[in-house]
Amino acid sequence: MIHKEQEKENESLTMDNLNPYILGVSDAVRGPTVVRAVEIEQQLKNNFNQFPFNRVIRANIGDPHASFNQSPITYIRQFVAGCTYPPLMDMSDFPIDIKQRVERLLNACSGKSLGSYTESQGIVTVREDIANYIECRDDYPANPNNIYLCNGATEGIRLVLKLLMNNNQNKPSGIMIPIPQYSLYSDTLSLYGAYQIRYYLDEDNNWALNLNELQRAFDEAKEYCIPRGIVIINPGNPTGQVLSSENIKMVIQFAYKHKLFILADEVYQENIYFTDSKFYSFKKIMMDLGLPYNQMQMASFHSASKGWHGECGSRGGYYELINLSKEVRIQVNKLVSASICSTAWGQVIMNAIINPPKKGEPSYELYEKERSDVLNRLKEKANLITDLFNSVEGVHCNRVMGSMYAFPRIDLPEKAIEYTKSLNMTPDTFYCFQLLEKTGICVVPGSGFKQQPNTYHFRITILSPTDEIKQIVDQFRTFHKSFLREWK
Amino acid sequence: MIHKEQEKENESLTMDNLNPYILGVSDAVRGPTVVRAVEIEQQLKNNFNQFPFNRVIRANIGDPHASFNQSPITYIRQFVAGCTYPPLMDMSDFPIDIKQRVERLLNACSGKSLGSYTESQGIVTVREDIANYIECRDDYPANPNNIYLCNGATEGIRLVLKLLMNNNQNKPSGIMIPIPQYSLYSDTLSLYGAYQIRYYLDEDNNWALNLNELQRAFDEAKEYCIPRGIVIINPGNPTGQVLSSENIKMVIQFAYKHKLFILADEVYQENIYFTDSKFYSFKKIMMDLGLPYNQMQMASFHSASKGWHGECGSRGGYYELINLSKEVRIQVNKLVSASICSTAWGQVIMNAIINPPKKGEPSYELYEKERSDVLNRLKEKANLITDLFNSVEGVHCNRVMGSMYAFPRIDLPEKAIEYTKSLNMTPDTFYCFQLLEKTGICVVPGSGFKQQPNTYHFRITILSPTDEIKQIVDQFRTFHKSFLREWK
């Protein structure tokens, strides 16, 4: 015991002197419900027959290859394998367009190897292809020098937020973030000691942004911080909405009025399911608005991890930074080069995603078949899951227009809410734990993303196969009814 | 003009409100000399015949595939290609051990795809293999739960430094860093607003650490900060030294006495050239020392980018964190999981590096041949470059015992030193610019790594082919003589 205390005394890193900002970081998406899910999986493997189900359904994270057996896209993997091991180009029967793409990409790498460091912003050819992709998407010019490759959008978002941190003044920097939001934002701002200016998305209006609400959040926060930027997630995570061009226009004008740097999280831009929805980039709408809006500064983020292709593990991503002054740009480039470069394999996968085979090329037909298979199924599932959840009493679910998630609201009985207070647990977390224990369905409680006070939600991916979705919602329906009965 | 000013007025991100800590970040390794080198390369391509050389020698960065045409290791690339595109296992004539390794690794990935997110700490199988590698290296147990995969050692080092930041008190956190040092450390500490406790390596003693100097640096810094950790780079960057076990023992005892968290940057652990040198990990020496030292907290970093294999672009890396309390561990794991996971391809490459083919396996012979070819050449070059630099008057170069660099000291004429003051440039930067313009040799000025006041160095990689190294030093000798003559 003396030994133990002596050790403690000599510890250099303890809970008392740990960076205190780390305590404010949550772990929503991989948090306690997921830890419990992993435990249950282990127990199921060991044949502990104590659960009324035989497998856990990991609907907590948008990861198509992982739990739903979506196969990798042939074109992407052939291209990456070829870049990895060029002798394959002679050995294998890869299509000729793959071979040409591999040769073109390796020619852009120092020493013709992915083993070399790339330029800090990313391989020039990849940045040119991305600029071209953006031009085709928006119908406005894009400059490869404005493109930065990164290890998943996460790294890029953290870097851009870092630029805006200027806490040396009396007040910390403040960033407007949507509620509900992807926890990366609140976590990063906690870690940076920044102020979270939380604006609520309008659930009654399909999770759109509301001008009065933006103004309220801004006005209330001014006392505590210096507002510097605004984050918009479109298509929405966890909400699954796709913003209209009018809504985006309103946000841009609001940001202009208050000199806010725009961070447009557009990582789900290729995942649009609702027939009446279309993806408009913030950059496009800014450009459409003309002067002075088209001079505004903003960052738009995209990711290889978040498309329908399911290449989450690659951690490829990029951001476009526009309208920075030359002086600021120099500082950004310096900061970027301090990390040397992002993973070359991630860059190659990002390249494959934004530059798919074109009509007439040998890889085109198979690619198109694989693409439409995945997207048609996602579309079908997005509609199905919305309708099914809305058929359950006490559940309201906005239409899943894009991204990979539904975010249904659940009416919880007062008695259950009261009870969870004694557990020091949010009611929705309690609910999601119960759902997991009773059905094996693993979802993320709404409190992980924040939500309007006294409302309760959960996030569920729409990735399960169609017939499974029906089963899942049926199991959910049974569970929900019995939960209501239990806590009546 | 009015328009221009109006725009400025509406800029949300300016030099005035940019994060001020970013200004303190340097860009040593990819800084102004490299920018100029790229310009010159472009001009050479355009046939501007204004230079007395026909190509730039990129000796500024340790990147074997890039400038020196070192080929990727067959085993590594076959393994990664197979994991990327599993149908290759049927199509190609890859050796059977590659096929078995691919199958084993994919079985450890969700959905058997690298496209899935991995566990936040990294794929279990990879962590088990790393633990096994560490056990074989040190002869002490290693726990896979203490291993964290990351995007290059850079990301891991930043995370561990982040843990130690506790600037909420009256004084900032202080971290002891070697001088000269790899600029990642000073840059990260600048960005974190932390205090750099700079201790000088003993150039006269082969860049070893010196107890009196450690104590001096510590004592002087106490007034300005709360010392929290000590960074050691072994084998050295930019210095190329390999520390003796006695030197490491001294550092551990010093760290114990002052309750410093040890950050052991051991990314060059497989690059040892000097016959009398051996790599000792900090962990091994700590364990050898027994109680109470073997209870100390520390992190050891390794990287796929820095070995003799040259897989820099992969940005694979890992760190081992030992002796953390359970409570602190929970916080670390939460922070790690907020980034979801590191690139799966980087993890696979890291796995290939620490788990090479074994004797008797089909891939073994070719691997061993490729390995000894590279390492024997590096050894030869390390010795050659040391001897050659020491044969130049006014140049002193410690023996390159490990890593990938020589760090010669150059005596510069007073007149040149005086002149550079008027340029607002350090003398060694001026010297390196001149070297580049006259010979095409691109190296990094010592001031990028910091150095003893009134001493001047540069860092040069030892990666060029043997006959080229002779040419390079000959060109350097001619340049150096004429520089001395010019500034006499």
PDB file of N, CA, C and O in Angstrom, chain A residues 85 88 91, chain B residues 77-79 81-82 88-89 92-96 98-99:
ATOM      1  N   TYR A  85       0.951  -1.304 -55.960  1.00  0.00           N
ATOM      2  CA  TYR A  85       1.906  -2.304 -56.452  1.00  0.00           C
ATOM      3  C   TYR A  85       1.888  -2.268 -57.985  1.00  0.00           C
ATOM      4  O   TYR A  85       1.220  -3.079 -58.634  1.00  0.00           O
ATOM      5  N   LEU A  88       1.504  -4.931 -60.850  1.00  0.00           N
ATOM      6  CA  LEU A  88       0.178  -5.496 -61.174  1.00  0.00           C
ATOM      7  C   LEU A  88      -0.282  -5.082 -62.563  1.00  0.00           C
ATOM      8  O   LEU A  88      -1.070  -5.786 -63.199  1.00  0.00           O
ATOM      9  N   MET A  91       0.963  -7.752 -64.628  1.00  0.00           N
ATOM     10  CA  MET A  91       0.564  -9.095 -64.225  1.00  0.00           C
ATOM     11  C   MET A  91      -0.931  -9.352 -64.389  1.00  0.00           C
ATOM     12  O   MET A  91      -1.345 -10.454 -64.730  1.00  0.00           O
TER      13      MET A  91
ATOM     14  N   ARG B  77       4.341  -4.105 -50.368  1.00  0.00           N
ATOM     15  CA  ARG B  77       3.368  -3.668 -51.369  1.00  0.00           C
ATOM     16  C   ARG B  77       2.422  -4.785 -51.817  1.00  0.00           C
ATOM     17  O   ARG B  77       1.243  -4.535 -52.082  1.00  0.00           O
ATOM     18  N   GLN B  78       2.926  -6.018 -51.880  1.00  0.00           N
ATOM     19  CA  GLN B  78       2.016  -7.127 -52.219  1.00  0.00           C
ATOM     20  C   GLN B  78       0.958  -7.310 -51.132  1.00  0.00           C
ATOM     21  O   GLN B  78      -0.220  -7.519 -51.413  1.00  0.00           O
ATOM     22  N   PHE B  79       1.411  -7.185 -49.903  1.00  0.00           N
ATOM     23  CA  PHE B  79       0.488  -7.337 -48.768  1.00  0.00           C
ATOM     24  C   PHE B  79      -0.581  -6.247 -48.800  1.00  0.00           C
ATOM     25  O   PHE B  79      -1.787  -6.524 -48.667  1.00  0.00           O
ATOM     26  N   ALA B  81      -1.501  -4.346 -51.382  1.00  0.00           N
ATOM     27  CA  ALA B  81      -2.347  -4.483 -52.576  1.00  0.00           C
ATOM     28  C   ALA B  81      -3.384  -5.580 -52.361  1.00  0.00           C
ATOM     29  O   ALA B  81      -4.554  -5.426 -52.724  1.00  0.00           O
ATOM     30  N   GLY B  82      -2.956  -6.676 -51.747  1.00  0.00           N
ATOM     31  CA  GLY B  82      -3.883  -7.775 -51.478  1.00  0.00           C
ATOM     32  C   GLY B  82      -4.991  -7.373 -50.522  1.00  0.00           C
ATOM     33  O   GLY B  82      -6.155  -7.714 -50.721  1.00  0.00           O
ATOM     34  N   LEU B  88      -7.408 -10.198 -55.881  1.00  0.00           N
ATOM     35  CA  LEU B  88      -6.040 -10.470 -56.336  1.00  0.00           C
ATOM     36  C   LEU B  88      -5.520 -11.792 -55.799  1.00  0.00           C
ATOM     37  O   LEU B  88      -4.650 -12.428 -56.406  1.00  0.00           O
ATOM     38  N   MET B  89      -6.027 -12.196 -54.645  1.00  0.00           N
ATOM     39  CA  MET B  89      -5.522 -13.425 -54.031  1.00  0.00           C
ATOM     40  C   MET B  89      -5.808 -14.630 -54.926  1.00  0.00           C
ATOM     41  O   MET B  89      -5.080 -15.607 -54.887  1.00  0.00           O
ATOM     42  N   SER B  92      -3.763 -13.422 -58.850  1.00  0.00           N
ATOM     43  CA  SER B  92      -2.329 -13.202 -59.027  1.00  0.00           C
ATOM     44  C   SER B  92      -1.516 -14.378 -58.505  1.00  0.00           C
ATOM     45  O   SER B  92      -2.037 -15.291 -57.895  1.00  0.00           O
ATOM     46  N   ASP B  93      -0.236 -14.335 -58.769  1.00  0.00           N
ATOM     47  CA  ASP B  93       0.634 -15.397 -58.242  1.00  0.00           C
ATOM     48  C   ASP B  93       1.424 -14.889 -57.038  1.00  0.00           C
ATOM     49  O   ASP B  93       2.610 -15.131 -56.896  1.00  0.00           O
ATOM     50  N   PHE B  94       0.771 -14.147 -56.190  1.00  0.00           N
ATOM     51  CA  PHE B  94       1.402 -13.727 -54.941  1.00  0.00           C
ATOM     52  C   PHE B  94       1.780 -14.955 -54.114  1.00  0.00           C
ATOM     53  O   PHE B  94       1.065 -15.965 -54.136  1.00  0.00           O
ATOM     54  N   PRO B  95       2.890 -14.865 -53.377  1.00  0.00           N
ATOM     55  CA  PRO B  95       3.289 -16.007 -52.537  1.00  0.00           C
ATOM     56  C   PRO B  95       2.202 -16.352 -51.513  1.00  0.00           C
ATOM     57  O   PRO B  95       1.435 -15.490 -51.103  1.00  0.00           O
ATOM     58  N   ILE B  96       2.202 -17.594 -51.095  1.00  0.00           N
ATOM     59  CA  ILE B  96       1.161 -18.103 -50.207  1.00  0.00           C
ATOM     60  C   ILE B  96       1.174 -17.389 -48.855  1.00  0.00           C
ATOM     61  O   ILE B  96       0.117 -17.154 -48.252  1.00  0.00           O
ATOM     62  N   ILE B  98       1.849 -14.295 -48.321  1.00  0.00           N
ATOM     63  CA  ILE B  98       1.161 -13.023 -48.511  1.00  0.00           C
ATOM     64  C   ILE B  98      -0.352 -13.258 -48.429  1.00  0.00           C
ATOM     65  O   ILE B  98      -1.085 -12.552 -47.741  1.00  0.00           O
ATOM     66  N   LYS B  99      -0.813 -14.295 -49.129  1.00  0.00           N
ATOM     67  CA  LYS B  99      -2.247 -14.594 -49.139  1.00  0.00           C
ATOM     68  C   LYS B  99      -2.756 -14.882 -47.722  1.00  0.00           C
ATOM     69  O   LYS B  99      -3.833 -14.428 -47.335  1.00  0.00           O
TER      70      LYS B  99
END
